[in-house]
Amino acid sequence: MSRSADRPKEVVAIAATMDSFAERVQEWSVQLGRKFAAHRGALSATAVDRIVKPDVEVMLADPDANIAGGGFVAASGLLPSGGSFMAWWQGESVDRVDALANLSMTAANRYLDADWYQGPVTTGRLTVTGPYIDMLCTDEFALTYTCPVTWPGAPTTTSVAGIDVTVADLEKILYRELAALGPDAALINAEGRAIVTASPAELPGDFVATDRTTWPLNHGLAVVV
């Protein structure tokens, strides 16, 4: 794999777009931590919703944010019930995502075992998961950016905040830059799977050849040409 130090302006633009999602989640996780720290008394599911939902509504209402969904997963032990809790919404109508997951341990395991949850829990850092078909939220190929949320007095098990970004929206934003770099240019994840590609022969999730010019981006992403 070859790496070029001098990044074309198209790669700089792609990096800025992808970093903007990460920065938004990182900033929001800090803000949520402060809000939870300021809460007086035991945290209930209703209190979590009241803290988290207004922020998600703002993100989903912003047409320039290109965020399809977002929310917070409370760690086990945060609420009086002792179980985990998902406060996540999607779309312009701010629909609640997978409410049944809060009532069934079997359903809850679908997100507690997911890479987008386990990544920030085990590493303590922002994690970018995908592309994958987001069966909990968008039912589309998506990336999920998740970040730990901590505050004084929080459970030792980590809670997580995150956003969903669809590959379809990323294609609208990034295709022109990728096409300008070359007919086979692609944005890939750490496993070498295509997220967005200029090649009509490749689809999101396909492995792409990485033995070519590569510009690493943050959080395990890269552009290959």
PDB file of C-alpha atoms in Angstrom:
ATOM      1  CA  MET A   1       0.000   0.000   0.000  1.00  0.00           C
ATOM      2  CA  SER A   2       1.491   3.349  -0.987  1.00  0.00           C
ATOM      3  CA  ARG A   3       0.759   6.517   0.931  1.00  0.00           C
ATOM      4  CA  SER A   4       1.016  10.046  -0.367  1.00  0.00           C
ATOM      5  CA  ALA A   5       1.873  12.871   2.026  1.00  0.00           C
ATOM      6  CA  ASP A   6       0.572  15.585  -0.327  1.00  0.00           C
ATOM      7  CA  ARG A   7      -3.171  15.218  -0.220  1.00  0.00           C
ATOM      8  CA  PRO A   8      -5.233  16.521  -3.138  1.00  0.00           C
ATOM      9  CA  LYS A   9      -7.896  19.094  -2.319  1.00  0.00           C
ATOM     10  CA  GLU A  10     -10.570  16.444  -2.902  1.00  0.00           C
ATOM     11  CA  VAL A  11      -9.102  14.237  -0.170  1.00  0.00           C
ATOM     12  CA  VAL A  12      -8.903  17.235   2.152  1.00  0.00           C
ATOM     13  CA  ALA A  13     -12.595  17.919   1.504  1.00  0.00           C
ATOM     14  CA  ILE A  14     -13.551  14.270   2.138  1.00  0.00           C
ATOM     15  CA  ALA A  15     -11.531  14.234   5.359  1.00  0.00           C
ATOM     16  CA  ALA A  16     -13.236  17.417   6.555  1.00  0.00           C
ATOM     17  CA  THR A  17     -16.676  15.947   5.900  1.00  0.00           C
ATOM     18  CA  MET A  18     -15.973  12.727   7.755  1.00  0.00           C
ATOM     19  CA  ASP A  19     -14.260  14.540  10.630  1.00  0.00           C
ATOM     20  CA  SER A  20     -17.280  16.807  11.037  1.00  0.00           C
ATOM     21  CA  PHE A  21     -19.439  13.822  12.034  1.00  0.00           C
ATOM     22  CA  ALA A  22     -16.849  12.626  14.533  1.00  0.00           C
ATOM     23  CA  GLU A  23     -16.408  16.081  16.033  1.00  0.00           C
ATOM     24  CA  ARG A  24     -20.152  16.514  16.426  1.00  0.00           C
ATOM     25  CA  VAL A  25     -20.485  13.262  18.354  1.00  0.00           C
ATOM     26  CA  GLN A  26     -17.443  13.975  20.516  1.00  0.00           C
ATOM     27  CA  GLU A  27     -18.706  17.443  21.417  1.00  0.00           C
ATOM     28  CA  TRP A  28     -22.196  16.129  22.091  1.00  0.00           C
ATOM     29  CA  SER A  29     -20.920  13.339  24.347  1.00  0.00           C
ATOM     30  CA  VAL A  30     -19.193  15.928  26.521  1.00  0.00           C
ATOM     31  CA  GLN A  31     -22.349  18.049  26.652  1.00  0.00           C
ATOM     32  CA  LEU A  32     -24.449  15.034  27.613  1.00  0.00           C
ATOM     33  CA  GLY A  33     -22.019  14.137  30.359  1.00  0.00           C
ATOM     34  CA  ARG A  34     -22.408  17.620  31.825  1.00  0.00           C
ATOM     35  CA  LYS A  35     -26.205  17.419  31.633  1.00  0.00           C
ATOM     36  CA  PHE A  36     -26.281  14.038  33.354  1.00  0.00           C
ATOM     37  CA  ALA A  37     -23.871  15.290  36.020  1.00  0.00           C
ATOM     38  CA  ALA A  38     -26.171  18.258  36.679  1.00  0.00           C
ATOM     39  CA  HIS A  39     -29.257  16.061  37.060  1.00  0.00           C
ATOM     40  CA  ARG A  40     -30.497  15.799  40.616  1.00  0.00           C
ATOM     41  CA  GLY A  41     -31.940  12.562  41.918  1.00  0.00           C
ATOM     42  CA  ALA A  42     -32.194   9.129  40.343  1.00  0.00           C
ATOM     43  CA  LEU A  43     -32.189   9.000  36.576  1.00  0.00           C
ATOM     44  CA  SER A  44     -35.371   7.528  35.105  1.00  0.00           C
ATOM     45  CA  ALA A  45     -36.054   6.552  31.504  1.00  0.00           C
ATOM     46  CA  THR A  46     -38.221   9.661  31.227  1.00  0.00           C
ATOM     47  CA  ALA A  47     -35.409  11.852  32.521  1.00  0.00           C
ATOM     48  CA  VAL A  48     -32.963  10.361  30.013  1.00  0.00           C
ATOM     49  CA  ASP A  49     -35.416  11.076  27.192  1.00  0.00           C
ATOM     50  CA  ARG A  50     -35.843  14.659  28.350  1.00  0.00           C
ATOM     51  CA  ILE A  51     -32.098  15.199  28.397  1.00  0.00           C
ATOM     52  CA  VAL A  52     -31.266  13.462  25.119  1.00  0.00           C
ATOM     53  CA  LYS A  53     -34.203  14.029  22.768  1.00  0.00           C
ATOM     54  CA  PRO A  54     -33.987  17.852  22.415  1.00  0.00           C
ATOM     55  CA  ASP A  55     -30.405  17.545  21.158  1.00  0.00           C
ATOM     56  CA  VAL A  56     -31.374  14.829  18.687  1.00  0.00           C
ATOM     57  CA  GLU A  57     -34.284  16.921  17.440  1.00  0.00           C
ATOM     58  CA  VAL A  58     -31.897  19.775  16.663  1.00  0.00           C
ATOM     59  CA  MET A  59     -29.540  17.487  14.742  1.00  0.00           C
ATOM     60  CA  LEU A  60     -32.304  15.810  12.755  1.00  0.00           C
ATOM     61  CA  ALA A  61     -33.902  19.157  11.872  1.00  0.00           C
ATOM     62  CA  ASP A  62     -30.658  20.492  10.384  1.00  0.00           C
ATOM     63  CA  PRO A  63     -30.698  19.710   6.635  1.00  0.00           C
ATOM     64  CA  ASP A  64     -26.987  20.422   6.365  1.00  0.00           C
ATOM     65  CA  ALA A  65     -26.059  17.973   9.120  1.00  0.00           C
ATOM     66  CA  ASN A  66     -26.867  14.871   7.018  1.00  0.00           C
ATOM     67  CA  ILE A  67     -27.653  12.920  10.172  1.00  0.00           C
ATOM     68  CA  ALA A  68     -30.278  10.189   9.788  1.00  0.00           C
ATOM     69  CA  GLY A  69     -30.590   9.229  13.448  1.00  0.00           C
ATOM     70  CA  GLY A  70     -29.045   9.713  16.817  1.00  0.00           C
ATOM     71  CA  GLY A  71     -29.322   8.974  20.471  1.00  0.00           C
ATOM     72  CA  PHE A  72     -27.947   7.547  23.664  1.00  0.00           C
ATOM     73  CA  VAL A  73     -27.611   4.063  25.148  1.00  0.00           C
ATOM     74  CA  ALA A  74     -27.614   4.051  28.930  1.00  0.00           C
ATOM     75  CA  ALA A  75     -25.273   1.553  30.512  1.00  0.00           C
ATOM     76  CA  SER A  76     -26.583  -1.190  32.753  1.00  0.00           C
ATOM     77  CA  GLY A  77     -26.944   0.186  36.259  1.00  0.00           C
ATOM     78  CA  LEU A  78     -27.645   3.781  35.246  1.00  0.00           C
ATOM     79  CA  LEU A  79     -31.419   3.498  35.670  1.00  0.00           C
ATOM     80  CA  PRO A  80     -33.234   2.121  38.709  1.00  0.00           C
ATOM     81  CA  SER A  81     -34.333  -0.912  36.670  1.00  0.00           C
ATOM     82  CA  GLY A  82     -30.698  -1.985  36.477  1.00  0.00           C
ATOM     83  CA  GLY A  83     -30.937  -2.773  32.770  1.00  0.00           C
ATOM     84  CA  SER A  84     -29.696  -0.865  29.748  1.00  0.00           C
ATOM     85  CA  PHE A  85     -31.888   1.683  27.982  1.00  0.00           C
ATOM     86  CA  MET A  86     -31.937   3.033  24.424  1.00  0.00           C
ATOM     87  CA  ALA A  87     -33.028   6.603  23.727  1.00  0.00           C
ATOM     88  CA  TRP A  88     -32.607   6.873  19.957  1.00  0.00           C
ATOM     89  CA  TRP A  89     -34.613   8.642  17.245  1.00  0.00           C
ATOM     90  CA  GLN A  90     -34.512   8.917  13.464  1.00  0.00           C
ATOM     91  CA  GLY A  91     -35.794  10.941  10.536  1.00  0.00           C
ATOM     92  CA  GLU A  92     -37.540  14.259  10.076  1.00  0.00           C
ATOM     93  CA  SER A  93     -40.491  13.050  12.127  1.00  0.00           C
ATOM     94  CA  VAL A  94     -38.123  12.103  14.997  1.00  0.00           C
ATOM     95  CA  ASP A  95     -39.465   8.561  15.286  1.00  0.00           C
ATOM     96  CA  ARG A  96     -38.338   6.522  18.243  1.00  0.00           C
ATOM     97  CA  VAL A  97     -36.109   3.607  17.261  1.00  0.00           C
ATOM     98  CA  ASP A  98     -36.754   0.053  18.398  1.00  0.00           C
ATOM     99  CA  ALA A  99     -38.711   0.811  21.554  1.00  0.00           C
ATOM    100  CA  LEU A 100     -39.156  -2.931  22.124  1.00  0.00           C
ATOM    101  CA  ALA A 101     -35.434  -3.191  22.849  1.00  0.00           C
ATOM    102  CA  ASN A 102     -36.095  -1.467  26.159  1.00  0.00           C
ATOM    103  CA  LEU A 103     -38.600  -4.138  27.180  1.00  0.00           C
ATOM    104  CA  SER A 104     -36.888  -7.342  26.076  1.00  0.00           C
ATOM    105  CA  MET A 105     -33.424  -8.567  26.991  1.00  0.00           C
ATOM    106  CA  THR A 106     -33.308 -10.515  23.743  1.00  0.00           C
ATOM    107  CA  ALA A 107     -34.005  -7.362  21.759  1.00  0.00           C
ATOM    108  CA  ALA A 108     -31.574  -5.338  23.864  1.00  0.00           C
ATOM    109  CA  ASN A 109     -28.771  -7.746  23.053  1.00  0.00           C
ATOM    110  CA  ARG A 110     -29.090  -6.689  19.426  1.00  0.00           C
ATOM    111  CA  TYR A 111     -27.478  -3.379  20.308  1.00  0.00           C
ATOM    112  CA  LEU A 112     -25.470  -4.297  23.402  1.00  0.00           C
ATOM    113  CA  ASP A 113     -23.513  -6.800  21.294  1.00  0.00           C
ATOM    114  CA  ALA A 114     -23.205  -4.480  18.289  1.00  0.00           C
ATOM    115  CA  ASP A 115     -19.798  -3.155  17.250  1.00  0.00           C
ATOM    116  CA  TRP A 116     -21.034   0.433  17.441  1.00  0.00           C
ATOM    117  CA  TYR A 117     -21.793  -0.103  21.146  1.00  0.00           C
ATOM    118  CA  GLN A 118     -18.921  -2.395  22.097  1.00  0.00           C
ATOM    119  CA  GLY A 119     -16.298  -0.258  20.334  1.00  0.00           C
ATOM    120  CA  PRO A 120     -16.520   2.829  22.551  1.00  0.00           C
ATOM    121  CA  VAL A 121     -17.254   0.707  25.634  1.00  0.00           C
ATOM    122  CA  THR A 122     -14.082  -1.385  25.282  1.00  0.00           C
ATOM    123  CA  THR A 123     -11.715   1.269  23.876  1.00  0.00           C
ATOM    124  CA  GLY A 124     -13.010   4.386  25.592  1.00  0.00           C
ATOM    125  CA  ARG A 125     -12.743   6.203  22.260  1.00  0.00           C
ATOM    126  CA  LEU A 126     -14.923   7.260  19.360  1.00  0.00           C
ATOM    127  CA  THR A 127     -15.767   4.369  17.047  1.00  0.00           C
ATOM    128  CA  VAL A 128     -16.900   4.445  13.425  1.00  0.00           C
ATOM    129  CA  THR A 129     -18.871   1.323  12.498  1.00  0.00           C
ATOM    130  CA  GLY A 130     -19.910   0.381   8.990  1.00  0.00           C
ATOM    131  CA  PRO A 131     -20.909   0.333   6.321  1.00  0.00           C
ATOM    132  CA  TYR A 132     -23.584  -2.085   7.479  1.00  0.00           C
ATOM    133  CA  ILE A 133     -27.321  -2.424   6.995  1.00  0.00           C
ATOM    134  CA  ASP A 134     -28.735  -0.617  10.004  1.00  0.00           C
ATOM    135  CA  MET A 135     -31.643  -2.872  10.970  1.00  0.00           C
ATOM    136  CA  LEU A 136     -32.286  -0.953  14.198  1.00  0.00           C
ATOM    137  CA  CYS A 137     -32.672   2.468  12.642  1.00  0.00           C
ATOM    138  CA  THR A 138     -32.488   3.397   8.969  1.00  0.00           C
ATOM    139  CA  ASP A 139     -32.817  -0.020   7.255  1.00  0.00           C
ATOM    140  CA  GLU A 140     -30.150   1.302   4.880  1.00  0.00           C
ATOM    141  CA  PHE A 141     -26.396   1.016   4.518  1.00  0.00           C
ATOM    142  CA  ALA A 142     -25.042   3.373   7.151  1.00  0.00           C
ATOM    143  CA  LEU A 143     -22.124   4.445   9.275  1.00  0.00           C
ATOM    144  CA  THR A 144     -22.641   4.847  13.013  1.00  0.00           C
ATOM    145  CA  TYR A 145     -20.399   7.196  14.975  1.00  0.00           C
ATOM    146  CA  THR A 146     -20.425   6.440  18.701  1.00  0.00           C
ATOM    147  CA  CYS A 147     -18.562   7.916  21.635  1.00  0.00           C
ATOM    148  CA  PRO A 148     -18.401   7.148  25.370  1.00  0.00           C
ATOM    149  CA  VAL A 149     -20.388   9.391  27.704  1.00  0.00           C
ATOM    150  CA  THR A 150     -18.970   9.694  31.201  1.00  0.00           C
ATOM    151  CA  TRP A 151     -19.468  11.963  34.197  1.00  0.00           C
ATOM    152  CA  PRO A 152     -18.681  11.904  37.923  1.00  0.00           C
ATOM    153  CA  GLY A 153     -20.825   9.299  39.635  1.00  0.00           C
ATOM    154  CA  ALA A 154     -21.682   7.465  36.413  1.00  0.00           C
ATOM    155  CA  PRO A 155     -21.731   3.629  36.423  1.00  0.00           C
ATOM    156  CA  THR A 156     -18.435   1.943  35.689  1.00  0.00           C
ATOM    157  CA  THR A 157     -20.058   0.422  32.590  1.00  0.00           C
ATOM    158  CA  THR A 158     -19.884   3.006  29.829  1.00  0.00           C
ATOM    159  CA  SER A 159     -22.887   4.726  28.282  1.00  0.00           C
ATOM    160  CA  VAL A 160     -22.707   5.690  24.613  1.00  0.00           C
ATOM    161  CA  ALA A 161     -23.943   8.546  22.414  1.00  0.00           C
ATOM    162  CA  GLY A 162     -24.008   8.335  18.641  1.00  0.00           C
ATOM    163  CA  ILE A 163     -25.343   9.330  15.251  1.00  0.00           C
ATOM    164  CA  ASP A 164     -26.247   7.428  12.092  1.00  0.00           C
ATOM    165  CA  VAL A 165     -25.208   8.643   8.642  1.00  0.00           C
ATOM    166  CA  THR A 166     -26.575   6.824   5.598  1.00  0.00           C
ATOM    167  CA  VAL A 167     -24.296   5.799   2.763  1.00  0.00           C
ATOM    168  CA  ALA A 168     -26.848   7.302   0.364  1.00  0.00           C
ATOM    169  CA  ASP A 169     -26.316  10.729   1.927  1.00  0.00           C
ATOM    170  CA  LEU A 170     -22.538  10.260   1.898  1.00  0.00           C
ATOM    171  CA  GLU A 171     -22.685   9.412  -1.801  1.00  0.00           C
ATOM    172  CA  LYS A 172     -24.469  12.700  -2.496  1.00  0.00           C
ATOM    173  CA  ILE A 173     -21.810  14.607  -0.585  1.00  0.00           C
ATOM    174  CA  LEU A 174     -18.642  12.762  -1.603  1.00  0.00           C
ATOM    175  CA  TYR A 175     -19.173  11.308  -5.078  1.00  0.00           C
ATOM    176  CA  ARG A 176     -17.978  14.390  -6.958  1.00  0.00           C
ATOM    177  CA  GLU A 177     -14.705  14.519  -5.021  1.00  0.00           C
ATOM    178  CA  LEU A 178     -14.094  10.789  -5.454  1.00  0.00           C
ATOM    179  CA  ALA A 179     -14.866  10.883  -9.186  1.00  0.00           C
ATOM    180  CA  ALA A 180     -12.415  13.749  -9.598  1.00  0.00           C
ATOM    181  CA  LEU A 181      -9.696  11.594  -8.041  1.00  0.00           C
ATOM    182  CA  GLY A 182     -10.232   8.709 -10.461  1.00  0.00           C
ATOM    183  CA  PRO A 183     -12.754   6.162 -11.754  1.00  0.00           C
ATOM    184  CA  ASP A 184     -11.908   3.657  -9.010  1.00  0.00           C
ATOM    185  CA  ALA A 185     -11.470   6.063  -6.107  1.00  0.00           C
ATOM    186  CA  ALA A 186     -13.194   4.975  -2.905  1.00  0.00           C
ATOM    187  CA  LEU A 187     -13.669   5.897   0.703  1.00  0.00           C
ATOM    188  CA  ILE A 188     -12.988   2.744   2.722  1.00  0.00           C
ATOM    189  CA  ASN A 189     -13.152   1.606   6.322  1.00  0.00           C
ATOM    190  CA  ALA A 190     -10.369   0.000   8.357  1.00  0.00           C
ATOM    191  CA  GLU A 191     -11.190  -3.431   6.906  1.00  0.00           C
ATOM    192  CA  GLY A 192     -10.805  -2.211   3.330  1.00  0.00           C
ATOM    193  CA  ARG A 193     -14.536  -2.230   2.619  1.00  0.00           C
ATOM    194  CA  ALA A 194     -16.025   0.430   0.372  1.00  0.00           C
ATOM    195  CA  ILE A 195     -18.202   3.070   1.999  1.00  0.00           C
ATOM    196  CA  VAL A 196     -18.575   5.295  -1.065  1.00  0.00           C
ATOM    197  CA  THR A 197     -16.923   4.574  -4.398  1.00  0.00           C
ATOM    198  CA  ALA A 198     -16.710   6.189  -7.816  1.00  0.00           C
ATOM    199  CA  SER A 199     -16.625   2.761  -9.470  1.00  0.00           C
ATOM    200  CA  PRO A 200     -19.963   1.387 -10.738  1.00  0.00           C
ATOM    201  CA  ALA A 201     -18.515  -2.109 -10.295  1.00  0.00           C
ATOM    202  CA  GLU A 202     -18.239  -1.773  -6.505  1.00  0.00           C
ATOM    203  CA  LEU A 203     -20.949  -1.540  -3.870  1.00  0.00           C
ATOM    204  CA  PRO A 204     -20.943  -0.424  -0.228  1.00  0.00           C
ATOM    205  CA  GLY A 205     -19.428  -3.181   1.867  1.00  0.00           C
ATOM    206  CA  ASP A 206     -17.373  -4.671  -0.976  1.00  0.00           C
ATOM    207  CA  PHE A 207     -13.691  -5.266  -0.353  1.00  0.00           C
ATOM    208  CA  VAL A 208     -11.626  -3.019  -2.614  1.00  0.00           C
ATOM    209  CA  ALA A 209      -8.014  -3.333  -3.708  1.00  0.00           C
ATOM    210  CA  THR A 210      -5.800  -1.349  -1.338  1.00  0.00           C
ATOM    211  CA  ASP A 211      -2.442  -1.941  -3.067  1.00  0.00           C
ATOM    212  CA  ARG A 212      -2.604   1.516  -4.612  1.00  0.00           C
ATOM    213  CA  THR A 213      -2.239   5.152  -3.602  1.00  0.00           C
ATOM    214  CA  THR A 214      -3.852   5.556  -0.193  1.00  0.00           C
ATOM    215  CA  TRP A 215      -4.541   8.608   1.921  1.00  0.00           C
ATOM    216  CA  PRO A 216      -5.328   7.631   5.535  1.00  0.00           C
ATOM    217  CA  LEU A 217      -8.010   9.669   7.281  1.00  0.00           C
ATOM    218  CA  ASN A 218      -8.960   9.740  10.935  1.00  0.00           C
ATOM    219  CA  HIS A 219     -10.758   6.943  12.803  1.00  0.00           C
ATOM    220  CA  GLY A 220      -9.598   4.125  10.540  1.00  0.00           C
ATOM    221  CA  LEU A 221     -10.981   5.542   7.298  1.00  0.00           C
ATOM    222  CA  ALA A 222      -8.980   6.080   4.116  1.00  0.00           C
ATOM    223  CA  VAL A 223      -9.291   7.183   0.513  1.00  0.00           C
ATOM    224  CA  VAL A 224      -7.809   4.895  -2.133  1.00  0.00           C
ATOM    225  CA  VAL A 225      -7.276   5.717  -5.796  1.00  0.00           C
TER     226      VAL A 225
END
